CSV table of C-alpha atoms and ligand atoms in Angstrom, one decimal:
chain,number,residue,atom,x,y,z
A,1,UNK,CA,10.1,72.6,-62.2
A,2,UNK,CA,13.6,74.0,-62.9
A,3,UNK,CA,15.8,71.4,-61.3
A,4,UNK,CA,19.8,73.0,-61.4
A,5,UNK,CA,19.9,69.9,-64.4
A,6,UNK,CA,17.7,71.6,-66.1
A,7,UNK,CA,18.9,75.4,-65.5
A,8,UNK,CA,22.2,74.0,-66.7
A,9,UNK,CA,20.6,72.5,-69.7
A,10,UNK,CA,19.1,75.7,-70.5
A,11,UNK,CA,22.6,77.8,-69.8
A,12,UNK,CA,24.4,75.8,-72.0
A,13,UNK,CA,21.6,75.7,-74.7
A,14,UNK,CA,21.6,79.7,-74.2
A,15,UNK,CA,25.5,79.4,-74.7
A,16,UNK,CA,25.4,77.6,-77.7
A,17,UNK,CA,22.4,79.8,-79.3
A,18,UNK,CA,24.9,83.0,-78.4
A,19,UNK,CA,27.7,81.3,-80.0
A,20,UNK,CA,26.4,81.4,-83.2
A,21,UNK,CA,25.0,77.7,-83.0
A,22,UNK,CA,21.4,79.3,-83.3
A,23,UNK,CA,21.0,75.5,-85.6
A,24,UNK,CA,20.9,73.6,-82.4
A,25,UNK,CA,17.3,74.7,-82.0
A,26,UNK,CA,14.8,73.7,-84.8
A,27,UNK,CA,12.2,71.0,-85.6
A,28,UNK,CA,15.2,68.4,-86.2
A,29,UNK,CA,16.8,68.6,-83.3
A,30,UNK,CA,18.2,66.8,-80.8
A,31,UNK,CA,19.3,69.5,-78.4
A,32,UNK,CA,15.8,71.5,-78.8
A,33,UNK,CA,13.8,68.3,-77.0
A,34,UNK,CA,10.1,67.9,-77.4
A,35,UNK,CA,9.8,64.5,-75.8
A,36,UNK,CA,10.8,62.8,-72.9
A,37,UNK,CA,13.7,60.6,-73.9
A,38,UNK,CA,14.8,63.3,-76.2
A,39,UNK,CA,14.6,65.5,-73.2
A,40,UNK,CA,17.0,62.6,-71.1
A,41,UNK,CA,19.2,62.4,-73.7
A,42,UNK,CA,19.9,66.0,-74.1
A,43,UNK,CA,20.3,66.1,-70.2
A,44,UNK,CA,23.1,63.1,-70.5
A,45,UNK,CA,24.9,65.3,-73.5
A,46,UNK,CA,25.0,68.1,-71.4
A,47,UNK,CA,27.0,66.0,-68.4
A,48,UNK,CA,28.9,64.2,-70.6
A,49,UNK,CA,30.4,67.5,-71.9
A,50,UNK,CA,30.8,68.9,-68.5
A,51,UNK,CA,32.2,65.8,-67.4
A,52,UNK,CA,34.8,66.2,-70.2
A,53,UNK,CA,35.4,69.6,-69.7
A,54,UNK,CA,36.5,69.5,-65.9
A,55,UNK,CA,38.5,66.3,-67.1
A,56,UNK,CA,40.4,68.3,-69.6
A,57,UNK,CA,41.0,71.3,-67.7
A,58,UNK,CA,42.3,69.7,-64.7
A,59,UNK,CA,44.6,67.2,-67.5
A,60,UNK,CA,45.6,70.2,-69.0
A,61,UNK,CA,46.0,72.4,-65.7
A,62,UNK,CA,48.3,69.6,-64.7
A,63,UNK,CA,50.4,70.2,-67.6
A,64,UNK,CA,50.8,73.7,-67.7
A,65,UNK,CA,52.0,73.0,-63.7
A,66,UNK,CA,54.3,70.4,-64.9
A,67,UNK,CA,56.3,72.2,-67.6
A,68,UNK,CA,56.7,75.4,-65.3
A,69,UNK,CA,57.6,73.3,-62.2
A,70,UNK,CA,61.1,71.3,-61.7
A,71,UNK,CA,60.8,68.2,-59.4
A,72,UNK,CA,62.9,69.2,-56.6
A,73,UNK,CA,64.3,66.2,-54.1
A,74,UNK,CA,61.9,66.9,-51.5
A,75,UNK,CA,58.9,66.9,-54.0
A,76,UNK,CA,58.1,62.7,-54.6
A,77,UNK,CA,55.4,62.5,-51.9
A,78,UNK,CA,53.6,65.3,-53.7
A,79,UNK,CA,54.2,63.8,-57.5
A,80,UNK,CA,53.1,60.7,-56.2
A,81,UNK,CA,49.6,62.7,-54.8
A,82,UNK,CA,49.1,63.8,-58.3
A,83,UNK,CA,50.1,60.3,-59.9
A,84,UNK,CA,47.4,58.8,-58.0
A,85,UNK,CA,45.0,61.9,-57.6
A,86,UNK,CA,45.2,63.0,-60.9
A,87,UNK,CA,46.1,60.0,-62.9
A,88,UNK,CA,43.2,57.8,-61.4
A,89,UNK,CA,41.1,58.8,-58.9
A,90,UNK,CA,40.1,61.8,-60.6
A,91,UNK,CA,39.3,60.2,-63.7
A,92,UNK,CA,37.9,56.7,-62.0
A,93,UNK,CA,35.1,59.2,-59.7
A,94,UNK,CA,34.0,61.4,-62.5
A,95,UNK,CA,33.8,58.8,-65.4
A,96,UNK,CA,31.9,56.4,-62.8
A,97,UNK,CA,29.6,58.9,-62.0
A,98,UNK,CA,28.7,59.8,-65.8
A,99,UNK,CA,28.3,55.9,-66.4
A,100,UNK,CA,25.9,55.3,-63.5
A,101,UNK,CA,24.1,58.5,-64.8
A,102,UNK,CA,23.8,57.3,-68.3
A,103,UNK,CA,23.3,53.7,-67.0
A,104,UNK,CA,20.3,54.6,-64.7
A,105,UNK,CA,18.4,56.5,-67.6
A,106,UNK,CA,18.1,52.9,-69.9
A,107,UNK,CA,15.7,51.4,-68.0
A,108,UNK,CA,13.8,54.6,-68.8
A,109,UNK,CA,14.2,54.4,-72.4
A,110,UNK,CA,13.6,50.7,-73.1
A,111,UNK,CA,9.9,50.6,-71.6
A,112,UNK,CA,6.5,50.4,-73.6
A,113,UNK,CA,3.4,52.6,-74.4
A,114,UNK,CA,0.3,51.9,-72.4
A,115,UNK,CA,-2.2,49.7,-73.7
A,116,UNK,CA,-4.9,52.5,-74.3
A,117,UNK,CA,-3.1,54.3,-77.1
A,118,UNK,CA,-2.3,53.6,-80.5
A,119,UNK,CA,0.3,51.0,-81.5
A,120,UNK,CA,2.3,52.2,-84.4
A,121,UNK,CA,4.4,50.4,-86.9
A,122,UNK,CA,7.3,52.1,-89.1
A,123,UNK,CA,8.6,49.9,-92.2
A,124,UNK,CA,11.5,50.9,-93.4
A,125,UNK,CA,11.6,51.5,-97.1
A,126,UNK,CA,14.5,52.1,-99.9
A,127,UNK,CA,13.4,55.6,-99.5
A,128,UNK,CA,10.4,56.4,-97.4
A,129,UNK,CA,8.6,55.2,-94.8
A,130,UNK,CA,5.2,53.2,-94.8
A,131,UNK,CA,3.5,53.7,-91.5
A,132,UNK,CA,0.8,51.5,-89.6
A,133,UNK,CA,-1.7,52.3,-86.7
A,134,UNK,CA,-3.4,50.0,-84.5
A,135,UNK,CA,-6.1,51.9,-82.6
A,136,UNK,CA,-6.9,50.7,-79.0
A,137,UNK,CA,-10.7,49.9,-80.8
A,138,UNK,CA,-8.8,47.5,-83.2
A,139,UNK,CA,-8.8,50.1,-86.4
A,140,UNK,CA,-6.1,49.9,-88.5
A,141,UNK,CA,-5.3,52.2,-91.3
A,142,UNK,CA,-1.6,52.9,-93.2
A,143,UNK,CA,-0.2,55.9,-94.6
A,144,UNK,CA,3.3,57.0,-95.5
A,145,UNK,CA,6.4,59.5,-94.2
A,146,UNK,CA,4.2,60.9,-91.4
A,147,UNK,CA,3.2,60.1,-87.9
A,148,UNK,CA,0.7,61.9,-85.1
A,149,UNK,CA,0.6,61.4,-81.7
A,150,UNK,CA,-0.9,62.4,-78.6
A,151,UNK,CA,1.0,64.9,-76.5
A,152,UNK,CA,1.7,63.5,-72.7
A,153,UNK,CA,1.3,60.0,-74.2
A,154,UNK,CA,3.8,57.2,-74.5
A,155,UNK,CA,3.3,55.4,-77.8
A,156,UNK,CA,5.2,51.9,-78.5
A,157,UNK,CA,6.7,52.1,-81.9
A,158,UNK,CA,7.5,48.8,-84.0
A,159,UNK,CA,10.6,49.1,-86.1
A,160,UNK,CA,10.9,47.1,-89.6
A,161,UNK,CA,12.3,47.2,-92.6
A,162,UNK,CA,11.4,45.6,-96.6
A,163,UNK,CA,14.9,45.9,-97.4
A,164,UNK,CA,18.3,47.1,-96.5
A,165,UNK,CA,19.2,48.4,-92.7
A,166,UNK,CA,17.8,52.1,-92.1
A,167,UNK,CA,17.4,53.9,-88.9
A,168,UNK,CA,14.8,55.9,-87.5
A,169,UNK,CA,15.2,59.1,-85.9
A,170,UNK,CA,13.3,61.9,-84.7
A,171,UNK,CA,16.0,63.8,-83.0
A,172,UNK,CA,13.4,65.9,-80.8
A,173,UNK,CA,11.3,63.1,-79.4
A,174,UNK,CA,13.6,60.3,-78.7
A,175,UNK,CA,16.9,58.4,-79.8
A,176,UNK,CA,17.7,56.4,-83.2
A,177,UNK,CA,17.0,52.7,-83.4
A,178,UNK,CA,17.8,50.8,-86.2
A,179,UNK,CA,15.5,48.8,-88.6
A,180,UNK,CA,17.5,45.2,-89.9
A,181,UNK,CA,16.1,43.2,-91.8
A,182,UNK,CA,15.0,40.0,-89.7
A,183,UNK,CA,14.5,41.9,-86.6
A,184,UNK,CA,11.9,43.5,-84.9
A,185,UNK,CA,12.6,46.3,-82.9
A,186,UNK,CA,10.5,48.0,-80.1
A,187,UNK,CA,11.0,51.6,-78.6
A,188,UNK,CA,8.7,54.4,-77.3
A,189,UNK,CA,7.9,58.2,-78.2
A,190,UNK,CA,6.6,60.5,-75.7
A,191,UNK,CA,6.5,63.5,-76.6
A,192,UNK,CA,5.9,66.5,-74.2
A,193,UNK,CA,4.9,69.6,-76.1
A,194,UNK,CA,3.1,70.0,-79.7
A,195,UNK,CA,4.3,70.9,-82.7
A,196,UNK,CA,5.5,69.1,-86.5
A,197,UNK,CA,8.8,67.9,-85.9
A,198,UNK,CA,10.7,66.1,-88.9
A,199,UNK,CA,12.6,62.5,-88.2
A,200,UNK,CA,15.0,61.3,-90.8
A,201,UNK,CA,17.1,58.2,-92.0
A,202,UNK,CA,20.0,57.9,-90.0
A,203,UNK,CA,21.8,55.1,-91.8
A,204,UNK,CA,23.3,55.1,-94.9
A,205,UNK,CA,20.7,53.0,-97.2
A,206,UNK,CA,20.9,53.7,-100.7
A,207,UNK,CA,21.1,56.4,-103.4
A,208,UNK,CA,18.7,58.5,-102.0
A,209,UNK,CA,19.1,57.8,-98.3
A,210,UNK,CA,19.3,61.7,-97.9
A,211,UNK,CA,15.9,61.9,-99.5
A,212,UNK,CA,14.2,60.0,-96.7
A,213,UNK,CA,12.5,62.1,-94.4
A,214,UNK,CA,9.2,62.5,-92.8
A,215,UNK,CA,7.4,64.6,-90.2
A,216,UNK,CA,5.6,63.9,-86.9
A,217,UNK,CA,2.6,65.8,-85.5
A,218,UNK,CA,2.3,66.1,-82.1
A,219,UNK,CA,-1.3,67.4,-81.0
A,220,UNK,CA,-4.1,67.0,-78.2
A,221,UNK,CA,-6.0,64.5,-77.7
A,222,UNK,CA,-9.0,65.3,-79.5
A,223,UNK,CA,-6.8,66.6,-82.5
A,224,UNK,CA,-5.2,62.8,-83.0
A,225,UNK,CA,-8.8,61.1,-82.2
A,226,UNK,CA,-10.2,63.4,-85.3
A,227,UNK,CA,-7.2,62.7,-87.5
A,228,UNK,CA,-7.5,59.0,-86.5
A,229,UNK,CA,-11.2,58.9,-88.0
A,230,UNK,CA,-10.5,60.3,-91.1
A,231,UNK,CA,-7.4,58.3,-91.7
A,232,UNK,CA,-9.5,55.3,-90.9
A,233,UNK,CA,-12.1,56.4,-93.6
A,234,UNK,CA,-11.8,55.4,-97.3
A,235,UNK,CA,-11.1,57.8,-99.7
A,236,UNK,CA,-13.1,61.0,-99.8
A,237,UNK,CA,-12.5,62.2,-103.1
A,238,UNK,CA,-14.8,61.2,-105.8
A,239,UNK,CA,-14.0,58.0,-107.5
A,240,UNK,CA,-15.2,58.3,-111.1
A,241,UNK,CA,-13.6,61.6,-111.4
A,242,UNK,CA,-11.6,62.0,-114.6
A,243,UNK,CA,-8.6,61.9,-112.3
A,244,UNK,CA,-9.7,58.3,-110.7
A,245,UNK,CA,-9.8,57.1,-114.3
A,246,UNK,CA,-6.5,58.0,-115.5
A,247,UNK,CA,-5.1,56.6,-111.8
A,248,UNK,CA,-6.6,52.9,-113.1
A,249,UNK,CA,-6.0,53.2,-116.3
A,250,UNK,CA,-2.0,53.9,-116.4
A,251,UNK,CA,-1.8,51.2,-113.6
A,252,UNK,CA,-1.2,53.4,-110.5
A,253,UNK,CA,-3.3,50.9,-108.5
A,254,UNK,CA,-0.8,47.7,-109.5
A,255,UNK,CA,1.4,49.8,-106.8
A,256,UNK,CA,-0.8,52.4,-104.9
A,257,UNK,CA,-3.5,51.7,-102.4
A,258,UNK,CA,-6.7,54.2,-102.3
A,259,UNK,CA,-9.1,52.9,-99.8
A,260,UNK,CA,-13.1,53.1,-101.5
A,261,UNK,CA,-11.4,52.3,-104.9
A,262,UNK,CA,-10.3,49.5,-106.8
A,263,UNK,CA,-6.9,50.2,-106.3
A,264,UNK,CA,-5.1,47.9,-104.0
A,265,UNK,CA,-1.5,48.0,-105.0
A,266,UNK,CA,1.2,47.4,-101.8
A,267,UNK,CA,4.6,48.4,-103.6
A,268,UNK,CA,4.2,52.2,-103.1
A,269,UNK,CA,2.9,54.1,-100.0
A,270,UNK,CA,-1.0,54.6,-99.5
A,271,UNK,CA,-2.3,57.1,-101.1
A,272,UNK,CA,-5.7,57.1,-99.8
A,273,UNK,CA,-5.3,60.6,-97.8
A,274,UNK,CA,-2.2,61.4,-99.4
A,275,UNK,CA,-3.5,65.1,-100.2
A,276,UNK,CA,-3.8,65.7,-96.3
A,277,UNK,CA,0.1,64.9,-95.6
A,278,UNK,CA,2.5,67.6,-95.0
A,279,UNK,CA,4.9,66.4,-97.5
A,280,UNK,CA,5.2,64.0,-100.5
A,281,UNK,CA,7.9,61.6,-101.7
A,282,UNK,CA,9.3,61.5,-98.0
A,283,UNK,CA,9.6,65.5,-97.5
A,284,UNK,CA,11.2,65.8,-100.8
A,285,UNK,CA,8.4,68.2,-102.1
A,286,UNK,CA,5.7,70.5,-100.1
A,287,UNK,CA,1.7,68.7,-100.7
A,288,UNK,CA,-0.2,70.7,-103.5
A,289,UNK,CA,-1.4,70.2,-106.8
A,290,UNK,CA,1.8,71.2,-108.1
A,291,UNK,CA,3.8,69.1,-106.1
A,292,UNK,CA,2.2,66.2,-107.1
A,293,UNK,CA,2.9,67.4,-111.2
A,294,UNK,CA,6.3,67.8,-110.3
A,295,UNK,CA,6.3,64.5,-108.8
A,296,UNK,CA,4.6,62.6,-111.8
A,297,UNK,CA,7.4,64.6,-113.9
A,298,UNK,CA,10.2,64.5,-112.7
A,299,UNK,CA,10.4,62.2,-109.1
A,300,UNK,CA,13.6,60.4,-111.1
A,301,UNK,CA,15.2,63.6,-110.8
A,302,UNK,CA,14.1,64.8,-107.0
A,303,UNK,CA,14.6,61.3,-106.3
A,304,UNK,CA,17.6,59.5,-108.2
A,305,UNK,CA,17.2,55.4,-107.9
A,306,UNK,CA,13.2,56.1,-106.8
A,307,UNK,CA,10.9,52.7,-107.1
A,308,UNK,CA,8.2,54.3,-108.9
A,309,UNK,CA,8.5,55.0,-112.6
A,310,UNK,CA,8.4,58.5,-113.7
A,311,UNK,CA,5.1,59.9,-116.2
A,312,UNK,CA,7.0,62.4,-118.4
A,313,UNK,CA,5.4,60.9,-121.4
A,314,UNK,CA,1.9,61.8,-120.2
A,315,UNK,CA,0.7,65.0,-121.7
A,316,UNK,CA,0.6,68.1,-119.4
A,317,UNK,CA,-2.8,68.0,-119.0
A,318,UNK,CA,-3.0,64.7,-118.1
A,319,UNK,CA,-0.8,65.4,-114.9
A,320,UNK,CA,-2.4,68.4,-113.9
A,321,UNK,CA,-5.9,66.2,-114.1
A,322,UNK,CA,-4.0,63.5,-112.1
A,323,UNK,CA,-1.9,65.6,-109.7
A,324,UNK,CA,-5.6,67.4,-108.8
A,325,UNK,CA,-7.5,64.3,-107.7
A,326,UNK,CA,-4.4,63.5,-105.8
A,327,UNK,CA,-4.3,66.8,-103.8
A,328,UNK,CA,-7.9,66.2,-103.6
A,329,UNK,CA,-7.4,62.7,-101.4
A,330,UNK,CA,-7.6,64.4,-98.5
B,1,CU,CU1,16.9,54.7,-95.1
């Protein structure tokens, strides 16, 4: 339904696109909603900047008036009007009605998922994100820098972090909340359309803080419930592949997880479907064979102050053998 909120939501978004701000739309963004508290909070941007807007024109219409009008004798009642009109009850009724605007959409934002759904779980990590489902059959699987999730479904979200204070963010599903260390934080995404849309770390957290990204996949139903299984499933590639060898033997497994294998590692993200993910290294390189060489070679580089050594001293061949079982995980 196209409530006159929404029609002005849509005007000014028009506006903006006209302008030349043709950025405000996009898979990052918080003005292009996709979700329902994204959708809420784009609603309360757009009052707050009509709010200010009427505010400043009638401030700045008073002052125009004032520098072309002399008080005469005869004038004080009428000052006093704009003293009291202008000065504060103007500001008191519009600012009060922005506050119980934004104040009646938190109770909104705060609540949970419902119990039929999955339960995720987002560590933060100096730089990438590890990612845990609970599914409602008691399934758990992990993976890294991506999450899915059923359209029209409210999913609780538990916020963590290994290390140092990062914040997550998908700007077209819902608002940032922080991840501190000690804490656990709770919030909700409930997104309304599909699509991929990308999230990223929205507190300073390191060198490569900027290098943090990930992406989340919004589909049906029966999309997330097929995605769910194969996450859920060990590894599909094969295991004594020449690849799988060089994985064990260089010691990829003292830090990597591939379910099936003998590789149990918990320092680095999950690898056992890592070939299906839309991105590695947290959406600092596209996912294909070579990606992953890139990655092997130079992730120092792509990735200054990266946790994971990087394998320029294997020989080529050796990383293209390695980098192909990886795309292979899928
Ligand atoms: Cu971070």
């Amino acid at each position: 339904m196209l409530t006159p909120l929404k029609a002005t939501a849509r005007l000014a978004s028009g506006a903006l696109a006209a302008g030349g701000l043709a950025g405000c739309a996009g898979p990052q963004s918080a003005l292009d909603p996709a979700g329902r508290d994204a959708a809420q909070i784009a609603d309360l941007f757009i009052w707050m900047v009509v709010g200010a807007a009427v505010v400043w024109l009638v401030v700045i219409g008073l002052a125009i008036y004032a520098t072309l009008h002399r008080a005469a004798d005869g004038d004080r009642k009428r000052v006093r009007l704009f003293i009291i009109g202008g000065g504060a009850l103007f500001p008191t009724v519009v600012l009060t009605g922005l506050l119980m605007y934004g104040l009646s959409l938190l109770p909104d934002l705060l609540t949970d998922g419902s119990a039929d759904g999955p339960q995720i779980e987002v560590v933060g990590e100096q730089w990438w994100w590890r990612v845990r489902y609970q599914l409602p059959d008691g399934r758990r699987f992990e993976l890294a820098n991506e999450l899915w999730l059923p359209v029209g479904e409210r999913v609780p979200v538990t916020l963590l972090t290994a290390d140092v204070i990062h914040a997550f963010w998908v700007p077209a599903l819902a608002g940032k909340i922080d991840m501190v260390p000690g804490r656990i934080n709770k919030m909700a995404l409930h997104p309304t359309r599909t699509g991929l849309f990308r999230g990223a770390c929205a507190e300073y957290c390191g060198l490569s803080h900027a290098r943090m990204a990930f992406h989340a996949r919004v589909v049906e139903r029966a999309e997330f419930e097929a995605w769910a299984d194969l996450q859920a499933a060990p590894a599909r590639a094969p295991v004594d592949a020449p690849g799988a060898q060089l994985f064990m033997s260089l010691g990829c497994g003292a830090c990597h997880t591939v379910r099936g294998t003998e590789a149990r590692g918990m320092v680095g993200p999950d690898l056992t479907h890592v070939g299906s993910r839309v991105s590695l290294g947290a959406a600092v390189l596209p996912n294909d064979v070579e990606a992953f060489r890139r990655w092997l070679e130079e992730l120092d580089r792509l990735k200054p102050g990266v946790h994971m050594p990087a394998f320029r001293m294997l020989p080529e061949h050796e990383r293209l053998t390695l980098a192909q079982w990886l795309e292979g995980l899928q």
